[in-house]
JSON list of C-alpha atoms in Angstrom, two decimals:
[
{"chain": "A", "resi": 1, "resn": "MET", "atom": "CA", "xyz": [-22.90, 22.02, 78.05]},
{"chain": "A", "resi": 2, "resn": "ASN", "atom": "CA", "xyz": [-19.07, 21.58, 78.21]},
{"chain": "A", "resi": 3, "resn": "LYS", "atom": "CA", "xyz": [-17.16, 24.00, 76.11]},
{"chain": "A", "resi": 4, "resn": "ILE", "atom": "CA", "xyz": [-16.16, 21.93, 73.02]},
{"chain": "A", "resi": 5, "resn": "MET", "atom": "CA", "xyz": [-13.86, 23.41, 70.69]},
{"chain": "A", "resi": 6, "resn": "GLU", "atom": "CA", "xyz": [-15.42, 24.04, 67.00]},
{"chain": "A", "resi": 7, "resn": "PRO", "atom": "CA", "xyz": [-13.55, 22.92, 63.98]},
{"chain": "A", "resi": 8, "resn": "SER", "atom": "CA", "xyz": [-11.67, 25.37, 61.97]},
{"chain": "A", "resi": 9, "resn": "LYS", "atom": "CA", "xyz": [-13.63, 26.87, 59.00]},
{"chain": "A", "resi": 10, "resn": "ASN", "atom": "CA", "xyz": [-11.11, 28.66, 57.14]},
{"chain": "A", "resi": 11, "resn": "TYR", "atom": "CA", "xyz": [-12.19, 27.31, 53.74]},
{"chain": "A", "resi": 12, "resn": "THR", "atom": "CA", "xyz": [-10.33, 28.91, 50.87]},
{"chain": "A", "resi": 13, "resn": "GLN", "atom": "CA", "xyz": [-12.25, 26.94, 48.05]},
{"chain": "A", "resi": 14, "resn": "THR", "atom": "CA", "xyz": [-15.70, 25.53, 47.55]},
{"chain": "A", "resi": 15, "resn": "ILE", "atom": "CA", "xyz": [-16.60, 22.69, 45.31]},
{"chain": "A", "resi": 16, "resn": "GLN", "atom": "CA", "xyz": [-20.07, 22.14, 44.27]},
{"chain": "A", "resi": 17, "resn": "ASN", "atom": "CA", "xyz": [-21.98, 19.37, 42.39]},
{"chain": "A", "resi": 18, "resn": "ASP", "atom": "CA", "xyz": [-18.89, 17.61, 41.37]},
{"chain": "A", "resi": 19, "resn": "SER", "atom": "CA", "xyz": [-17.32, 14.07, 41.59]},
{"chain": "A", "resi": 20, "resn": "ILE", "atom": "CA", "xyz": [-14.29, 13.78, 43.57]},
{"chain": "A", "resi": 21, "resn": "MET", "atom": "CA", "xyz": [-11.58, 11.38, 44.94]},
{"chain": "A", "resi": 22, "resn": "LEU", "atom": "CA", "xyz": [-11.07, 11.39, 48.78]},
{"chain": "A", "resi": 23, "resn": "GLU", "atom": "CA", "xyz": [-7.39, 11.26, 48.03]},
{"chain": "A", "resi": 24, "resn": "GLU", "atom": "CA", "xyz": [-7.63, 14.68, 45.79]},
{"chain": "A", "resi": 25, "resn": "ILE", "atom": "CA", "xyz": [-9.53, 16.71, 48.47]},
{"chain": "A", "resi": 26, "resn": "GLU", "atom": "CA", "xyz": [-7.18, 19.47, 49.75]},
{"chain": "A", "resi": 27, "resn": "GLU", "atom": "CA", "xyz": [-7.27, 21.25, 53.17]},
{"chain": "A", "resi": 28, "resn": "ASN", "atom": "CA", "xyz": [-9.62, 24.04, 53.86]},
{"chain": "A", "resi": 29, "resn": "THR", "atom": "CA", "xyz": [-12.17, 22.69, 51.38]},
{"chain": "A", "resi": 30, "resn": "HIS", "atom": "CA", "xyz": [-16.11, 23.13, 51.58]},
{"chain": "A", "resi": 31, "resn": "LEU", "atom": "CA", "xyz": [-17.71, 20.44, 49.44]},
{"chain": "A", "resi": 32, "resn": "ILE", "atom": "CA", "xyz": [-21.47, 20.83, 48.88]},
{"chain": "A", "resi": 33, "resn": "ASP", "atom": "CA", "xyz": [-23.70, 18.39, 46.99]},
{"chain": "A", "resi": 34, "resn": "CYS", "atom": "CA", "xyz": [-20.78, 16.17, 45.81]},
{"chain": "A", "resi": 35, "resn": "GLU", "atom": "CA", "xyz": [-19.97, 12.65, 45.00]},
{"chain": "A", "resi": 36, "resn": "VAL", "atom": "CA", "xyz": [-17.04, 11.22, 47.06]},
{"chain": "A", "resi": 37, "resn": "ASP", "atom": "CA", "xyz": [-15.33, 8.12, 46.15]},
{"chain": "A", "resi": 38, "resn": "CYS", "atom": "CA", "xyz": [-11.89, 6.61, 47.46]},
{"chain": "A", "resi": 39, "resn": "ARG", "atom": "CA", "xyz": [-9.52, 4.53, 45.26]},
{"chain": "A", "resi": 40, "resn": "PHE", "atom": "CA", "xyz": [-6.36, 3.69, 47.69]},
{"chain": "A", "resi": 41, "resn": "GLY", "atom": "CA", "xyz": [-7.51, 5.02, 50.99]},
{"chain": "A", "resi": 42, "resn": "ARG", "atom": "CA", "xyz": [-6.29, 7.80, 53.03]},
{"chain": "A", "resi": 43, "resn": "LYS", "atom": "CA", "xyz": [-4.89, 8.30, 56.45]},
{"chain": "A", "resi": 44, "resn": "GLN", "atom": "CA", "xyz": [-5.57, 11.76, 57.32]},
{"chain": "A", "resi": 45, "resn": "LEU", "atom": "CA", "xyz": [-8.21, 14.55, 56.25]},
{"chain": "A", "resi": 46, "resn": "GLN", "atom": "CA", "xyz": [-8.06, 18.04, 57.82]},
{"chain": "A", "resi": 47, "resn": "GLU", "atom": "CA", "xyz": [-10.20, 21.23, 57.61]},
{"chain": "A", "resi": 48, "resn": "VAL", "atom": "CA", "xyz": [-12.94, 19.81, 55.28]},
{"chain": "A", "resi": 49, "resn": "GLN", "atom": "CA", "xyz": [-16.58, 20.27, 55.37]},
{"chain": "A", "resi": 50, "resn": "PHE", "atom": "CA", "xyz": [-18.81, 17.72, 53.56]},
{"chain": "A", "resi": 51, "resn": "GLU", "atom": "CA", "xyz": [-22.41, 19.23, 53.15]},
{"chain": "A", "resi": 52, "resn": "ASN", "atom": "CA", "xyz": [-24.98, 17.02, 51.56]},
{"chain": "A", "resi": 53, "resn": "CYS", "atom": "CA", "xyz": [-22.34, 14.83, 50.10]},
{"chain": "A", "resi": 54, "resn": "ARG", "atom": "CA", "xyz": [-22.72, 11.25, 48.89]},
{"chain": "A", "resi": 55, "resn": "PHE", "atom": "CA", "xyz": [-20.16, 8.78, 49.67]},
{"chain": "A", "resi": 56, "resn": "LEU", "atom": "CA", "xyz": [-19.48, 5.76, 47.33]},
{"chain": "A", "resi": 57, "resn": "THR", "atom": "CA", "xyz": [-17.08, 3.92, 50.07]},
{"chain": "A", "resi": 58, "resn": "ASN", "atom": "CA", "xyz": [-17.91, 3.09, 53.60]},
{"chain": "A", "resi": 59, "resn": "ASP", "atom": "CA", "xyz": [-14.50, 1.97, 54.64]},
{"chain": "A", "resi": 60, "resn": "TYR", "atom": "CA", "xyz": [-12.71, 4.88, 56.85]},
{"chain": "A", "resi": 61, "resn": "THR", "atom": "CA", "xyz": [-10.83, 2.54, 59.49]},
{"chain": "A", "resi": 62, "resn": "GLN", "atom": "CA", "xyz": [-7.62, 3.90, 61.00]},
{"chain": "A", "resi": 63, "resn": "MET", "atom": "CA", "xyz": [-8.06, 7.42, 59.74]},
{"chain": "A", "resi": 64, "resn": "GLU", "atom": "CA", "xyz": [-7.43, 10.79, 61.40]},
{"chain": "A", "resi": 65, "resn": "PHE", "atom": "CA", "xyz": [-10.28, 13.44, 61.18]},
{"chain": "A", "resi": 66, "resn": "LEU", "atom": "CA", "xyz": [-9.10, 16.78, 62.16]},
{"chain": "A", "resi": 67, "resn": "ASP", "atom": "CA", "xyz": [-11.39, 19.84, 61.82]},
{"chain": "A", "resi": 68, "resn": "ILE", "atom": "CA", "xyz": [-14.02, 17.77, 59.73]},
{"chain": "A", "resi": 69, "resn": "ILE", "atom": "CA", "xyz": [-17.79, 18.72, 59.66]},
{"chain": "A", "resi": 70, "resn": "PHE", "atom": "CA", "xyz": [-20.19, 16.41, 58.19]},
{"chain": "A", "resi": 71, "resn": "LYS", "atom": "CA", "xyz": [-23.60, 18.27, 57.52]},
{"chain": "A", "resi": 72, "resn": "LYS", "atom": "CA", "xyz": [-26.67, 16.56, 56.13]},
{"chain": "A", "resi": 73, "resn": "CYS", "atom": "CA", "xyz": [-24.59, 13.52, 54.85]},
{"chain": "A", "resi": 74, "resn": "ASP", "atom": "CA", "xyz": [-25.74, 9.88, 54.92]},
{"chain": "A", "resi": 75, "resn": "CYS", "atom": "CA", "xyz": [-22.99, 8.06, 56.71]},
{"chain": "A", "resi": 76, "resn": "SER", "atom": "CA", "xyz": [-25.19, 4.80, 57.56]},
{"chain": "A", "resi": 77, "resn": "ASN", "atom": "CA", "xyz": [-22.92, 1.65, 57.88]},
{"chain": "A", "resi": 78, "resn": "PHE", "atom": "CA", "xyz": [-19.75, 3.18, 57.59]},
{"chain": "A", "resi": 79, "resn": "ASP", "atom": "CA", "xyz": [-16.77, 1.65, 59.29]},
{"chain": "A", "resi": 80, "resn": "PHE", "atom": "CA", "xyz": [-14.65, 4.36, 61.17]},
{"chain": "A", "resi": 81, "resn": "ASN", "atom": "CA", "xyz": [-13.13, 1.74, 63.56]},
{"chain": "A", "resi": 82, "resn": "LYS", "atom": "CA", "xyz": [-9.91, 2.75, 65.17]},
{"chain": "A", "resi": 83, "resn": "SER", "atom": "CA", "xyz": [-10.07, 6.19, 63.86]},
{"chain": "A", "resi": 84, "resn": "ILE", "atom": "CA", "xyz": [-9.14, 9.61, 65.54]},
{"chain": "A", "resi": 85, "resn": "PHE", "atom": "CA", "xyz": [-11.65, 12.57, 65.62]},
{"chain": "A", "resi": 86, "resn": "TYR", "atom": "CA", "xyz": [-10.42, 15.81, 66.97]},
{"chain": "A", "resi": 87, "resn": "ARG", "atom": "CA", "xyz": [-12.65, 18.93, 66.58]},
{"chain": "A", "resi": 88, "resn": "CYS", "atom": "CA", "xyz": [-15.19, 17.30, 64.53]},
{"chain": "A", "resi": 89, "resn": "GLN", "atom": "CA", "xyz": [-18.98, 17.65, 63.98]},
{"chain": "A", "resi": 90, "resn": "PHE", "atom": "CA", "xyz": [-21.72, 15.65, 62.70]},
{"chain": "A", "resi": 91, "resn": "GLN", "atom": "CA", "xyz": [-24.72, 17.91, 61.94]},
{"chain": "A", "resi": 92, "resn": "SER", "atom": "CA", "xyz": [-28.16, 16.47, 60.82]},
{"chain": "A", "resi": 93, "resn": "CYS", "atom": "CA", "xyz": [-26.49, 13.26, 59.71]},
{"chain": "A", "resi": 94, "resn": "LYS", "atom": "CA", "xyz": [-27.85, 9.84, 59.06]},
{"chain": "A", "resi": 95, "resn": "LEU", "atom": "CA", "xyz": [-25.53, 7.28, 60.76]},
{"chain": "A", "resi": 96, "resn": "ILE", "atom": "CA", "xyz": [-27.64, 4.21, 61.39]},
{"chain": "A", "resi": 97, "resn": "GLY", "atom": "CA", "xyz": [-25.52, 1.10, 62.00]},
{"chain": "A", "resi": 98, "resn": "SER", "atom": "CA", "xyz": [-22.28, 3.08, 61.51]},
{"chain": "A", "resi": 99, "resn": "GLN", "atom": "CA", "xyz": [-19.26, 1.58, 63.66]},
{"chain": "A", "resi": 100, "resn": "PHE", "atom": "CA", "xyz": [-16.80, 3.76, 65.69]},
{"chain": "A", "resi": 101, "resn": "ILE", "atom": "CA", "xyz": [-15.24, 0.79, 67.57]},
{"chain": "A", "resi": 102, "resn": "GLY", "atom": "CA", "xyz": [-12.04, 1.72, 69.47]},
{"chain": "A", "resi": 103, "resn": "CYS", "atom": "CA", "xyz": [-11.98, 5.23, 68.10]},
{"chain": "A", "resi": 104, "resn": "LYS", "atom": "CA", "xyz": [-10.51, 8.35, 70.18]},
{"chain": "A", "resi": 105, "resn": "PHE", "atom": "CA", "xyz": [-12.75, 11.41, 70.19]},
{"chain": "A", "resi": 106, "resn": "LYS", "atom": "CA", "xyz": [-11.62, 14.89, 71.45]},
{"chain": "A", "resi": 107, "resn": "ASN", "atom": "CA", "xyz": [-13.89, 17.98, 71.00]},
{"chain": "A", "resi": 108, "resn": "VAL", "atom": "CA", "xyz": [-16.38, 16.32, 68.99]},
{"chain": "A", "resi": 109, "resn": "LEU", "atom": "CA", "xyz": [-20.12, 17.14, 68.63]},
{"chain": "A", "resi": 110, "resn": "TRP", "atom": "CA", "xyz": [-23.14, 15.05, 67.19]},
{"chain": "A", "resi": 111, "resn": "LYS", "atom": "CA", "xyz": [-26.22, 17.13, 66.80]},
{"chain": "A", "resi": 112, "resn": "ASP", "atom": "CA", "xyz": [-29.70, 16.25, 65.33]},
{"chain": "A", "resi": 113, "resn": "CYS", "atom": "CA", "xyz": [-28.45, 12.78, 64.12]},
{"chain": "A", "resi": 114, "resn": "LEU", "atom": "CA", "xyz": [-30.15, 9.68, 63.25]},
{"chain": "A", "resi": 115, "resn": "MET", "atom": "CA", "xyz": [-27.84, 7.14, 65.07]},
{"chain": "A", "resi": 116, "resn": "ASN", "atom": "CA", "xyz": [-29.92, 4.15, 65.86]},
{"chain": "A", "resi": 117, "resn": "TYR", "atom": "CA", "xyz": [-27.85, 0.76, 66.29]},
{"chain": "A", "resi": 118, "resn": "SER", "atom": "CA", "xyz": [-24.63, 2.86, 65.88]},
{"chain": "A", "resi": 119, "resn": "ILE", "atom": "CA", "xyz": [-21.47, 1.15, 67.93]},
{"chain": "A", "resi": 120, "resn": "PHE", "atom": "CA", "xyz": [-19.09, 3.17, 70.12]},
{"chain": "A", "resi": 121, "resn": "SER", "atom": "CA", "xyz": [-17.71, 0.20, 71.90]},
{"chain": "A", "resi": 122, "resn": "GLU", "atom": "CA", "xyz": [-14.21, 0.25, 73.45]},
{"chain": "A", "resi": 123, "resn": "SER", "atom": "CA", "xyz": [-13.69, 4.00, 72.50]},
{"chain": "A", "resi": 124, "resn": "LYS", "atom": "CA", "xyz": [-12.44, 6.84, 74.44]},
{"chain": "A", "resi": 125, "resn": "MET", "atom": "CA", "xyz": [-14.53, 10.20, 74.70]},
{"chain": "A", "resi": 126, "resn": "ASN", "atom": "CA", "xyz": [-13.06, 13.53, 76.03]},
{"chain": "A", "resi": 127, "resn": "LEU", "atom": "CA", "xyz": [-15.06, 16.76, 75.75]},
{"chain": "A", "resi": 128, "resn": "VAL", "atom": "CA", "xyz": [-17.84, 15.20, 73.39]},
{"chain": "A", "resi": 129, "resn": "GLY", "atom": "CA", "xyz": [-21.49, 16.11, 73.10]},
{"chain": "A", "resi": 130, "resn": "PHE", "atom": "CA", "xyz": [-24.55, 14.16, 71.92]},
{"chain": "A", "resi": 131, "resn": "GLU", "atom": "CA", "xyz": [-27.49, 16.61, 71.34]},
{"chain": "A", "resi": 132, "resn": "GLU", "atom": "CA", "xyz": [-30.96, 15.86, 70.06]},
{"chain": "A", "resi": 133, "resn": "ASN", "atom": "CA", "xyz": [-29.90, 12.63, 68.48]},
{"chain": "A", "resi": 134, "resn": "GLN", "atom": "CA", "xyz": [-31.72, 9.25, 67.88]},
{"chain": "A", "resi": 135, "resn": "LEU", "atom": "CA", "xyz": [-29.73, 6.71, 69.64]},
{"chain": "A", "resi": 136, "resn": "GLU", "atom": "CA", "xyz": [-32.16, 3.59, 69.82]},
{"chain": "A", "resi": 137, "resn": "GLU", "atom": "CA", "xyz": [-29.99, 0.46, 70.67]},
{"chain": "A", "resi": 138, "resn": "ALA", "atom": "CA", "xyz": [-26.89, 2.09, 70.04]},
{"chain": "A", "resi": 139, "resn": "PHE", "atom": "CA", "xyz": [-23.73, 0.50, 71.85]},
{"chain": "A", "resi": 140, "resn": "PHE", "atom": "CA", "xyz": [-21.65, 2.20, 74.22]},
{"chain": "A", "resi": 141, "resn": "GLN", "atom": "CA", "xyz": [-20.06, -0.82, 75.90]},
{"chain": "A", "resi": 142, "resn": "ASP", "atom": "CA", "xyz": [-16.73, -0.52, 77.59]},
{"chain": "A", "resi": 143, "resn": "VAL", "atom": "CA", "xyz": [-16.28, 3.21, 76.75]},
{"chain": "A", "resi": 144, "resn": "HIS", "atom": "CA", "xyz": [-14.30, 5.56, 78.53]},
{"chain": "A", "resi": 145, "resn": "PHE", "atom": "CA", "xyz": [-16.14, 8.94, 79.23]},
{"chain": "A", "resi": 146, "resn": "ASP", "atom": "CA", "xyz": [-14.43, 12.19, 80.24]},
{"chain": "A", "resi": 147, "resn": "LYS", "atom": "CA", "xyz": [-16.60, 15.30, 80.06]},
{"chain": "A", "resi": 148, "resn": "VAL", "atom": "CA", "xyz": [-19.21, 13.78, 77.98]},
{"chain": "A", "resi": 149, "resn": "GLU", "atom": "CA", "xyz": [-22.91, 15.08, 77.79]},
{"chain": "A", "resi": 150, "resn": "PHE", "atom": "CA", "xyz": [-25.96, 13.68, 76.47]},
{"chain": "A", "resi": 151, "resn": "LEU", "atom": "CA", "xyz": [-28.64, 16.21, 75.91]},
{"chain": "A", "resi": 152, "resn": "LYS", "atom": "CA", "xyz": [-32.27, 15.43, 74.75]},
{"chain": "A", "resi": 153, "resn": "CYS", "atom": "CA", "xyz": [-31.43, 12.16, 73.10]},
{"chain": "A", "resi": 154, "resn": "ASN", "atom": "CA", "xyz": [-33.33, 9.18, 72.63]},
{"chain": "A", "resi": 155, "resn": "LEU", "atom": "CA", "xyz": [-31.47, 6.31, 74.38]},
{"chain": "A", "resi": 156, "resn": "GLN", "atom": "CA", "xyz": [-34.36, 3.49, 74.29]},
{"chain": "A", "resi": 157, "resn": "LEU", "atom": "CA", "xyz": [-32.54, 0.12, 74.74]},
{"chain": "A", "resi": 158, "resn": "ALA", "atom": "CA", "xyz": [-28.99, 1.81, 74.24]},
{"chain": "A", "resi": 159, "resn": "ASP", "atom": "CA", "xyz": [-26.29, -0.38, 75.78]},
{"chain": "A", "resi": 160, "resn": "PHE", "atom": "CA", "xyz": [-23.86, 1.14, 78.44]},
{"chain": "A", "resi": 161, "resn": "THR", "atom": "CA", "xyz": [-22.45, -2.05, 79.92]},
{"chain": "A", "resi": 162, "resn": "GLU", "atom": "CA", "xyz": [-19.08, -2.27, 81.30]},
{"chain": "A", "resi": 163, "resn": "SER", "atom": "CA", "xyz": [-18.95, 1.68, 81.11]},
{"chain": "A", "resi": 164, "resn": "LYS", "atom": "CA", "xyz": [-18.37, 3.57, 84.33]},
{"chain": "A", "resi": 165, "resn": "LEU", "atom": "CA", "xyz": [-21.17, 6.17, 84.05]},
{"chain": "A", "resi": 166, "resn": "SER", "atom": "CA", "xyz": [-20.33, 8.52, 87.26]},
{"chain": "A", "resi": 167, "resn": "SER", "atom": "CA", "xyz": [-19.74, 11.49, 85.16]},
{"chain": "A", "resi": 168, "resn": "LEU", "atom": "CA", "xyz": [-22.88, 11.27, 82.84]},
{"chain": "A", "resi": 169, "resn": "ASP", "atom": "CA", "xyz": [-26.45, 12.80, 83.30]},
{"chain": "A", "resi": 170, "resn": "PHE", "atom": "CA", "xyz": [-29.13, 11.18, 81.33]},
{"chain": "A", "resi": 171, "resn": "SER", "atom": "CA", "xyz": [-31.86, 13.58, 82.91]},
{"chain": "A", "resi": 172, "resn": "THR", "atom": "CA", "xyz": [-32.88, 15.29, 79.69]},
{"chain": "A", "resi": 173, "resn": "CYS", "atom": "CA", "xyz": [-32.78, 11.97, 77.60]},
{"chain": "A", "resi": 174, "resn": "ASP", "atom": "CA", "xyz": [-35.82, 9.61, 76.85]},
{"chain": "A", "resi": 175, "resn": "PHE", "atom": "CA", "xyz": [-35.77, 6.00, 77.50]},
{"chain": "A", "resi": 176, "resn": "ILE", "atom": "CA", "xyz": [-38.00, 3.34, 78.96]},
{"chain": "A", "resi": 177, "resn": "ASP", "atom": "CA", "xyz": [-35.46, 0.62, 79.16]},
{"chain": "A", "resi": 178, "resn": "ILE", "atom": "CA", "xyz": [-31.77, 1.04, 79.11]},
{"chain": "A", "resi": 179, "resn": "LYS", "atom": "CA", "xyz": [-28.75, -1.51, 79.58]},
{"chain": "A", "resi": 180, "resn": "LEU", "atom": "CA", "xyz": [-26.02, -0.81, 82.05]},
{"chain": "A", "resi": 181, "resn": "THR", "atom": "CA", "xyz": [-23.56, -2.50, 84.66]},
{"chain": "A", "resi": 182, "resn": "PRO", "atom": "CA", "xyz": [-25.35, -1.64, 87.88]},
{"chain": "A", "resi": 183, "resn": "ALA", "atom": "CA", "xyz": [-22.05, -1.58, 89.79]},
{"chain": "A", "resi": 184, "resn": "LEU", "atom": "CA", "xyz": [-20.62, 1.15, 87.28]},
{"chain": "A", "resi": 185, "resn": "ALA", "atom": "CA", "xyz": [-23.61, 3.33, 87.50]},
{"chain": "A", "resi": 186, "resn": "LYS", "atom": "CA", "xyz": [-22.98, 5.20, 90.96]},
{"chain": "A", "resi": 187, "resn": "GLY", "atom": "CA", "xyz": [-22.97, 8.73, 90.38]},
{"chain": "A", "resi": 188, "resn": "LEU", "atom": "CA", "xyz": [-25.00, 8.79, 87.14]},
{"chain": "A", "resi": 189, "resn": "SER", "atom": "CA", "xyz": [-27.73, 11.48, 86.96]},
{"chain": "A", "resi": 190, "resn": "ILE", "atom": "CA", "xyz": [-31.31, 10.51, 86.02]},
{"chain": "A", "resi": 191, "resn": "ARG", "atom": "CA", "xyz": [-34.86, 12.03, 86.53]},
{"chain": "A", "resi": 192, "resn": "PHE", "atom": "CA", "xyz": [-37.33, 10.67, 88.99]},
{"chain": "A", "resi": 193, "resn": "ASP", "atom": "CA", "xyz": [-39.53, 8.93, 86.25]},
{"chain": "A", "resi": 194, "resn": "GLN", "atom": "CA", "xyz": [-36.68, 7.30, 84.89]},
{"chain": "A", "resi": 195, "resn": "ALA", "atom": "CA", "xyz": [-35.84, 5.33, 88.14]},
{"chain": "A", "resi": 196, "resn": "ALA", "atom": "CA", "xyz": [-38.14, 2.57, 87.47]},
{"chain": "A", "resi": 197, "resn": "ALA", "atom": "CA", "xyz": [-35.90, 1.19, 84.70]},
{"chain": "A", "resi": 198, "resn": "PHE", "atom": "CA", "xyz": [-32.94, 1.07, 86.99]},
{"chain": "A", "resi": 199, "resn": "ALA", "atom": "CA", "xyz": [-35.00, -0.49, 89.79]},
{"chain": "A", "resi": 200, "resn": "ILE", "atom": "CA", "xyz": [-35.97, -3.36, 87.57]},
{"chain": "A", "resi": 201, "resn": "MET", "atom": "CA", "xyz": [-32.23, -3.96, 86.48]},
{"chain": "A", "resi": 202, "resn": "LEU", "atom": "CA", "xyz": [-31.50, -4.21, 90.41]},
{"chain": "A", "resi": 203, "resn": "GLY", "atom": "CA", "xyz": [-34.28, -6.35, 91.16]},
{"chain": "A", "resi": 204, "resn": "VAL", "atom": "CA", "xyz": [-36.37, -4.13, 92.92]},
{"chain": "A", "resi": 205, "resn": "THR", "atom": "CA", "xyz": [-40.28, -4.53, 92.77]},
{"chain": "A", "resi": 206, "resn": "ILE", "atom": "CA", "xyz": [-42.43, -1.23, 92.71]},
{"chain": "A", "resi": 207, "resn": "LYS", "atom": "CA", "xyz": [-45.73, -1.54, 94.15]},
{"chain": "A", "resi": 208, "resn": "ASP", "atom": "CA", "xyz": [-48.64, 1.08, 93.77]}
]
């Protein structure tokens, strides 16, 4: 896997089993089992880990996330559109239907997450990893991939149309059917048993 820089973890305080406003969270804070709300909105969040936290708002558009870790959090149906993520990780999180449209990602890792129906369309990814995630019917339309890896993910019916796939490797992933633009798939690496799905897209008939 590409060397992805990990988030800074120089936490100076831990807050546990408490309710806190997003605007009040200080840098270098580890929050555990907390309830997080947002009153006025916030533009930047830096060096914070959310572990098993509950969020009362789902609007995080046009924010900057720097050195942030989400661990065992439910972020389903969150709106992260047009946000920036730098040195961030999502570990064992639930992200069903979450939107990352038009986002910029650098040194970001998703691992062991439930991400069905998530939307990454029109985003830019550099040094990004997807590892052991459920990505059924996820959308990666018109995405710019640079040093991005998919390892042991479920990509059934994932949509990669209008995205150039020459640098990607799906050989460790599982899918029966997948969506892409054939003209942009040159250079994509797959397993032999995955070839049938691509042949059907190209109008090729496979006979026994």
